Amino acid sequence: MNSRTGALRAAFPVTVPVLFGYIAIGIPFGLMLVKAGYPWWLAPVMSVLMYAGAGQYIAVGLFAANAPLSGIVLTTLMVNIRHIVYGLSLIDRFRDTGKWKPYLIFSLTDETYALLTGVKVPDTVKPASFYGSIALLDHAYWIAGSLIGALAGEYIPFSFAGIDFALTALFAVLLIDQLRRTKDLYPALLGMACATVALVLIGPQQMLLAALASALAILVLTRGRQK
Amino acid sequence: MTPLIDALIAVPCMALVILATRAFPFILFSHRDPPPVLRFVERFIPPMVMGVLVVYCLKDIQWTAWPSGIGELAALAAVTGLHLWKKNAMLSIFGGTAFFMVLRTFLA
């Protein structure tokens, strides 16, 4: 068994929740795009190049409304600017990832970030190829989901609503695992509190950036000087 | 609706913006070390983000209308309970999701 298939085999089990989640939310995206009047192949093209769940859903809405390019670009920036927070905590982890590094940066979604920071690398595989395999598998699931939705979404007789709860459960499980390791409730509770306040004050559409920015600011103020 | 040709221009533009948000910290600190404050804080960022994302997943619940998120909260409690008890991620995630889908049909 060569090292690449070894890394893929090690990575696959931890990505299974994302497989279900991405198929479940990729299908409605592909279906929406086709229903908005675009050819089926635009769905996988967007999933390959953009690879951002919320960003692609919002793009369909902006296309349907014939929004100007400047508005599209600015909205995309606001929706995805949270990625900066993710990257800030991965600079060390990605330092020795070699040829995988550009792809790891390109493919950094919420779910991939959660897996990369929450799952322990098995002793048998190199961290770089383990991380790369997780990122590659997640990306493939997302492309597959949007392609299925665009080509066959109308013919799928049952609803995928509810299966995407697997992603909520994934975040909860990775959170519990992190708390088990760190024995430190504070960062998680701070994140939940900031998210709740942001949800109540500014609503579901805009909450993510405000929650992450305020929680990061409070972390810097309260933990910035501790050992 | 945006014409297809304009959409085909917009897609690479959006892709570049998204890539820029992902690459920004790595470009910023490619030739110099991150400030010490970031070194202290970076290990607290993943659990903080996870806390934010769990709440974010519940953002579309209509709390004031039946079933008021009962399904989501009960399933999340099941996931937490299962994971504290069995420590098996697959069991917790798919047990909780199956439980949620069953609750969904009963609460609808």
Coordinates of C-alpha atoms in Angstrom, one line a residue:
Chain A
M1 CA 0.0 0.0 0.0
N2 CA 1.6 3.3 -1.0
S3 CA 1.4 6.3 1.2
R4 CA -1.2 8.2 -0.7
T5 CA -3.9 5.5 -0.5
G6 CA -2.8 4.9 3.1
A7 CA -3.5 8.6 3.9
L8 CA -6.9 8.4 2.0
R9 CA -7.8 5.3 3.9
A10 CA -6.9 6.9 7.2
A11 CA -8.8 10.1 6.3
F12 CA -12.0 8.6 4.9
P13 CA -13.6 7.5 8.2
V14 CA -13.3 10.9 9.8
T15 CA -14.9 12.6 6.7
V16 CA -18.0 10.4 6.6
P17 CA -20.2 12.9 8.5
V18 CA -19.1 15.6 6.0
L19 CA -19.9 13.2 3.1
F20 CA -23.5 13.0 4.3
G21 CA -23.7 16.7 5.2
Y22 CA -22.2 18.0 1.9
I23 CA -24.4 15.7 -0.2
A24 CA -27.4 16.9 1.7
I25 CA -26.7 20.6 1.3
G26 CA -24.9 20.3 -2.1
I27 CA -28.0 18.8 -3.8
P28 CA -30.3 21.8 -3.0
F29 CA -27.6 24.1 -4.2
G30 CA -27.4 22.4 -7.6
L31 CA -31.2 22.2 -7.9
M32 CA -31.6 25.9 -7.0
L33 CA -29.0 27.0 -9.6
V34 CA -30.7 25.0 -12.4
K35 CA -34.2 26.3 -11.3
A36 CA -32.8 29.8 -11.5
G37 CA -32.2 29.2 -15.2
Y38 CA -28.5 28.2 -15.4
P39 CA -27.0 25.2 -17.2
W40 CA -26.2 22.1 -15.0
W41 CA -22.5 22.4 -15.5
L42 CA -22.3 25.7 -13.8
A43 CA -23.0 24.0 -10.4
P44 CA -19.8 21.8 -10.4
V45 CA -17.8 24.6 -11.9
M46 CA -18.8 26.8 -9.0
S47 CA -18.1 24.0 -6.5
V48 CA -14.7 23.4 -7.9
L49 CA -13.6 27.0 -8.1
M50 CA -15.4 28.7 -5.2
Y51 CA -15.9 25.8 -2.8
A52 CA -17.9 27.7 -0.2
G53 CA -21.3 26.6 0.9
A54 CA -22.8 29.8 2.1
G55 CA -21.0 31.8 -0.6
Q56 CA -22.5 29.7 -3.4
Y57 CA -26.0 29.7 -2.0
I58 CA -25.8 33.5 -1.7
A59 CA -24.4 33.7 -5.3
V60 CA -27.5 31.9 -6.6
G61 CA -29.7 34.6 -4.9
L62 CA -27.6 37.4 -6.3
F63 CA -27.7 35.9 -9.8
A64 CA -31.5 35.5 -9.6
A65 CA -31.7 39.2 -8.5
N66 CA -29.3 40.3 -11.3
A67 CA -27.1 42.0 -8.8
P68 CA -24.2 44.1 -10.1
L69 CA -20.7 42.5 -10.1
S70 CA -19.5 45.0 -7.5
G71 CA -22.3 44.0 -5.1
I72 CA -21.6 40.3 -5.8
V73 CA -17.9 40.7 -5.0
L74 CA -18.5 42.8 -1.8
T75 CA -21.1 40.4 -0.5
T76 CA -18.8 37.4 -1.2
L77 CA -16.1 39.2 0.8
M78 CA -18.3 39.8 3.8
V79 CA -19.6 36.3 3.8
N80 CA -16.2 34.7 3.6
I81 CA -14.0 37.1 5.6
R82 CA -14.4 34.7 8.6
H83 CA -11.9 32.5 6.9
I84 CA -9.2 34.9 8.1
V85 CA -9.8 33.8 11.7
Y86 CA -9.4 30.1 10.7
G87 CA -6.1 30.8 8.9
L88 CA -4.7 32.6 11.9
S89 CA -4.8 29.4 13.9
L90 CA -3.4 27.2 11.2
I91 CA -0.1 29.0 10.4
D92 CA 2.0 26.7 12.5
R93 CA 0.0 23.6 11.6
F94 CA 0.4 24.2 7.8
R95 CA 4.1 25.2 8.1
D96 CA 5.5 21.8 7.1
T97 CA 2.8 20.7 4.7
G98 CA 4.9 21.2 1.6
K99 CA 3.2 20.7 -1.7
W100 CA -0.2 20.3 0.0
K101 CA -0.1 23.7 1.4
P102 CA -1.6 25.8 -1.4
Y103 CA -4.5 23.3 -1.8
L104 CA -5.0 23.2 2.0
I105 CA -5.4 26.9 2.1
F106 CA -7.6 27.0 -1.0
S107 CA -10.0 24.3 0.4
L108 CA -10.4 25.6 3.9
T109 CA -14.2 25.4 4.7
D110 CA -15.9 25.4 8.1
E111 CA -16.1 21.6 8.1
T112 CA -12.6 21.0 6.9
Y113 CA -11.2 23.4 9.5
A114 CA -13.2 21.6 12.1
L115 CA -11.7 18.3 11.1
L116 CA -8.1 19.6 10.7
T117 CA -8.1 21.1 14.1
G118 CA -10.2 18.5 15.9
V119 CA -8.9 15.1 14.6
K120 CA -5.7 13.5 15.8
V121 CA -3.3 12.5 12.9
P122 CA -2.7 8.7 13.0
D123 CA 0.9 7.7 13.7
T124 CA 1.0 5.7 10.5
V125 CA 0.6 8.6 8.1
K126 CA 2.3 12.0 7.5
P127 CA 0.3 15.0 8.8
A128 CA 0.5 16.8 5.4
S129 CA -1.0 13.9 3.4
F130 CA -3.6 13.2 6.1
Y131 CA -4.7 16.9 6.1
G132 CA -4.6 16.9 2.3
S133 CA -6.7 13.8 2.0
I134 CA -9.4 15.2 4.3
A135 CA -9.5 18.4 2.3
L136 CA -9.6 16.5 -1.0
L137 CA -12.4 14.1 0.1
D138 CA -14.5 17.0 1.5
H139 CA -14.1 18.9 -1.7
A140 CA -15.1 15.8 -3.8
Y141 CA -18.3 15.3 -1.7
W142 CA -19.3 19.0 -2.2
I143 CA -18.7 18.8 -6.0
A144 CA -20.6 15.5 -6.1
G145 CA -23.6 16.9 -4.1
S146 CA -24.0 19.9 -6.3
L147 CA -23.6 17.8 -9.5
I148 CA -26.3 15.4 -8.3
G149 CA -28.6 18.3 -7.5
A150 CA -28.1 20.0 -10.8
L151 CA -28.6 16.9 -12.9
A152 CA -31.1 14.9 -10.9
G153 CA -32.4 17.1 -8.1
E154 CA -35.9 17.2 -9.6
Y155 CA -36.2 13.5 -9.7
I156 CA -35.1 12.7 -6.2
P157 CA -38.4 11.7 -4.6
F158 CA -37.5 12.2 -0.9
S159 CA -36.2 15.2 0.9
F160 CA -32.7 15.5 2.2
A161 CA -33.8 17.9 4.9
G162 CA -32.6 16.7 8.2
I163 CA -29.5 14.8 7.0
D164 CA -27.5 18.0 7.2
F165 CA -27.9 17.7 11.0
A166 CA -24.8 15.5 10.7
L167 CA -22.8 18.6 10.3
T168 CA -24.2 20.2 13.5
A169 CA -23.5 16.9 15.3
L170 CA -20.0 16.8 13.8
F171 CA -19.2 20.3 15.2
A172 CA -20.6 19.3 18.6
V173 CA -18.6 16.1 18.7
L174 CA -15.3 17.8 17.7
L175 CA -16.1 20.5 20.4
I176 CA -16.5 17.8 23.1
D177 CA -13.2 16.1 21.9
Q178 CA -11.4 19.4 22.2
L179 CA -12.8 20.1 25.6
R180 CA -11.7 16.6 26.7
R181 CA -8.1 17.4 25.6
T182 CA -7.8 21.0 26.9
K183 CA -10.0 20.8 30.0
D184 CA -10.7 24.4 29.4
L185 CA -14.4 25.4 28.8
Y186 CA -13.7 29.1 28.5
P187 CA -13.0 29.5 24.7
A188 CA -16.0 27.3 23.7
L189 CA -18.4 29.0 26.0
L190 CA -17.1 32.4 24.8
G191 CA -17.7 31.3 21.2
M192 CA -21.3 30.2 22.1
A193 CA -22.0 33.3 24.0
C194 CA -20.8 35.7 21.3
A195 CA -22.7 33.7 18.6
T196 CA -25.9 33.8 20.7
V197 CA -25.6 37.6 21.2
A198 CA -24.8 38.1 17.5
L199 CA -27.8 36.0 16.5
V200 CA -30.2 37.9 18.8
L201 CA -28.8 41.4 17.9
I202 CA -28.1 41.2 14.2
G203 CA -29.9 38.1 13.0
P204 CA -29.0 34.8 11.2
Q205 CA -27.7 36.3 8.0
Q206 CA -24.9 38.5 9.4
M207 CA -24.1 36.8 12.7
L208 CA -21.1 34.7 11.8
L209 CA -18.6 37.4 11.2
A210 CA -19.7 39.5 14.2
A211 CA -19.6 36.4 16.4
L212 CA -16.1 35.4 15.3
A213 CA -14.6 38.9 15.4
S214 CA -16.0 39.7 18.9
A215 CA -15.0 36.3 20.3
L216 CA -11.5 36.7 18.9
A217 CA -11.2 40.2 20.3
I218 CA -12.2 39.0 23.7
L219 CA -9.8 36.1 23.5
V220 CA -7.0 38.5 22.7
L221 CA -8.0 40.8 25.6
T222 CA -8.4 38.0 28.2
R223 CA -5.9 35.3 27.1
G224 CA -3.4 37.3 25.0
R225 CA -0.8 37.4 27.8
Q226 CA -1.3 34.1 29.6
K227 CA 1.1 31.2 29.2
Chain B
M1 CA -31.6 37.1 -13.7
T2 CA -27.9 37.7 -14.4
P3 CA -27.1 36.6 -18.0
L4 CA -25.0 33.4 -18.2
I5 CA -22.0 35.2 -19.7
D6 CA -22.0 37.7 -16.8
A7 CA -22.3 34.8 -14.3
L8 CA -19.3 33.2 -15.9
I9 CA -17.3 36.4 -15.2
A10 CA -18.7 36.7 -11.7
V11 CA -17.8 33.1 -10.7
P12 CA -14.0 33.5 -11.0
C13 CA -14.2 36.9 -9.3
M14 CA -16.0 35.3 -6.4
A15 CA -13.5 32.4 -6.4
L16 CA -10.6 34.9 -6.2
V17 CA -12.2 36.8 -3.3
I18 CA -12.9 33.6 -1.4
L19 CA -9.3 32.4 -2.0
A20 CA -8.0 35.8 -0.8
T21 CA -9.9 35.5 2.5
R22 CA -8.4 32.0 3.0
A23 CA -4.9 33.0 2.0
F24 CA -4.7 36.4 3.7
P25 CA -3.2 35.2 7.1
F26 CA -0.7 32.9 5.4
I27 CA 0.5 35.7 3.0
L28 CA 0.6 38.2 5.9
F29 CA 2.9 36.0 8.0
S30 CA 4.9 34.3 5.2
H31 CA 8.0 36.3 5.8
R32 CA 7.7 37.3 9.4
D33 CA 6.6 35.6 12.6
P34 CA 3.1 36.2 13.9
P35 CA 3.0 38.6 16.8
P36 CA 3.3 37.0 20.3
V37 CA -0.3 37.7 21.1
L38 CA -1.4 35.4 18.3
R39 CA 0.9 32.7 19.6
F40 CA -0.9 32.8 22.9
V41 CA -4.3 33.0 21.4
E42 CA -4.1 30.6 18.4
R43 CA -4.7 27.4 20.4
F44 CA -7.9 28.8 21.9
I45 CA -9.3 29.7 18.4
P46 CA -10.4 26.1 17.3
P47 CA -12.7 25.5 20.4
M48 CA -14.0 29.1 20.1
V49 CA -14.8 28.6 16.4
M50 CA -16.5 25.3 17.2
G51 CA -18.7 27.0 19.8
V52 CA -19.7 29.6 17.3
L53 CA -20.4 27.0 14.6
V54 CA -22.6 24.9 16.9
V55 CA -24.8 28.0 17.6
Y56 CA -24.6 29.0 13.9
C57 CA -26.1 25.6 12.9
L58 CA -29.2 26.5 15.0
K59 CA -29.6 30.0 13.6
D60 CA -32.6 29.2 11.3
I61 CA -34.8 27.7 14.1
Q62 CA -38.1 29.5 14.6
W63 CA -38.0 29.7 18.4
T64 CA -41.4 31.3 18.7
A65 CA -43.3 28.8 16.5
W66 CA -44.0 25.1 17.1
P67 CA -41.8 23.0 17.4
S68 CA -39.5 25.7 18.7
G69 CA -36.3 23.9 18.0
I70 CA -37.2 21.0 20.3
G71 CA -36.0 18.5 17.7
E72 CA -32.6 20.2 17.3
L73 CA -32.0 20.7 21.0
A74 CA -33.1 17.1 21.9
A75 CA -30.9 15.7 19.2
L76 CA -28.0 17.8 20.2
A77 CA -28.4 16.6 23.8
A78 CA -28.5 13.0 22.5
V79 CA -25.2 13.6 20.6
T80 CA -23.6 15.1 23.7
G81 CA -24.8 12.3 25.9
L82 CA -23.8 9.6 23.5
H83 CA -20.4 11.1 23.0
L84 CA -19.7 11.6 26.7
W85 CA -20.8 8.0 27.3
K86 CA -19.4 6.0 24.4
K87 CA -16.7 8.3 23.0
N88 CA -17.4 7.0 19.5
A89 CA -17.7 9.9 17.1
M90 CA -19.5 7.9 14.3
L91 CA -22.1 6.6 16.8
S92 CA -22.7 10.0 18.3
I93 CA -23.0 11.8 15.0
F94 CA -25.2 9.3 13.1
G95 CA -27.1 8.2 16.2
G96 CA -27.9 11.8 16.8
T97 CA -28.8 12.5 13.2
A98 CA -31.1 9.5 12.9
F99 CA -32.8 10.5 16.2
F100 CA -33.2 14.0 14.8
M101 CA -34.8 12.7 11.6
V102 CA -37.2 10.6 13.5
L103 CA -38.1 13.5 15.8
R104 CA -38.6 15.7 12.8
T105 CA -41.4 13.6 11.3
F106 CA -43.1 13.3 14.7
L107 CA -42.9 17.0 15.5
A108 CA -43.9 18.3 12.0

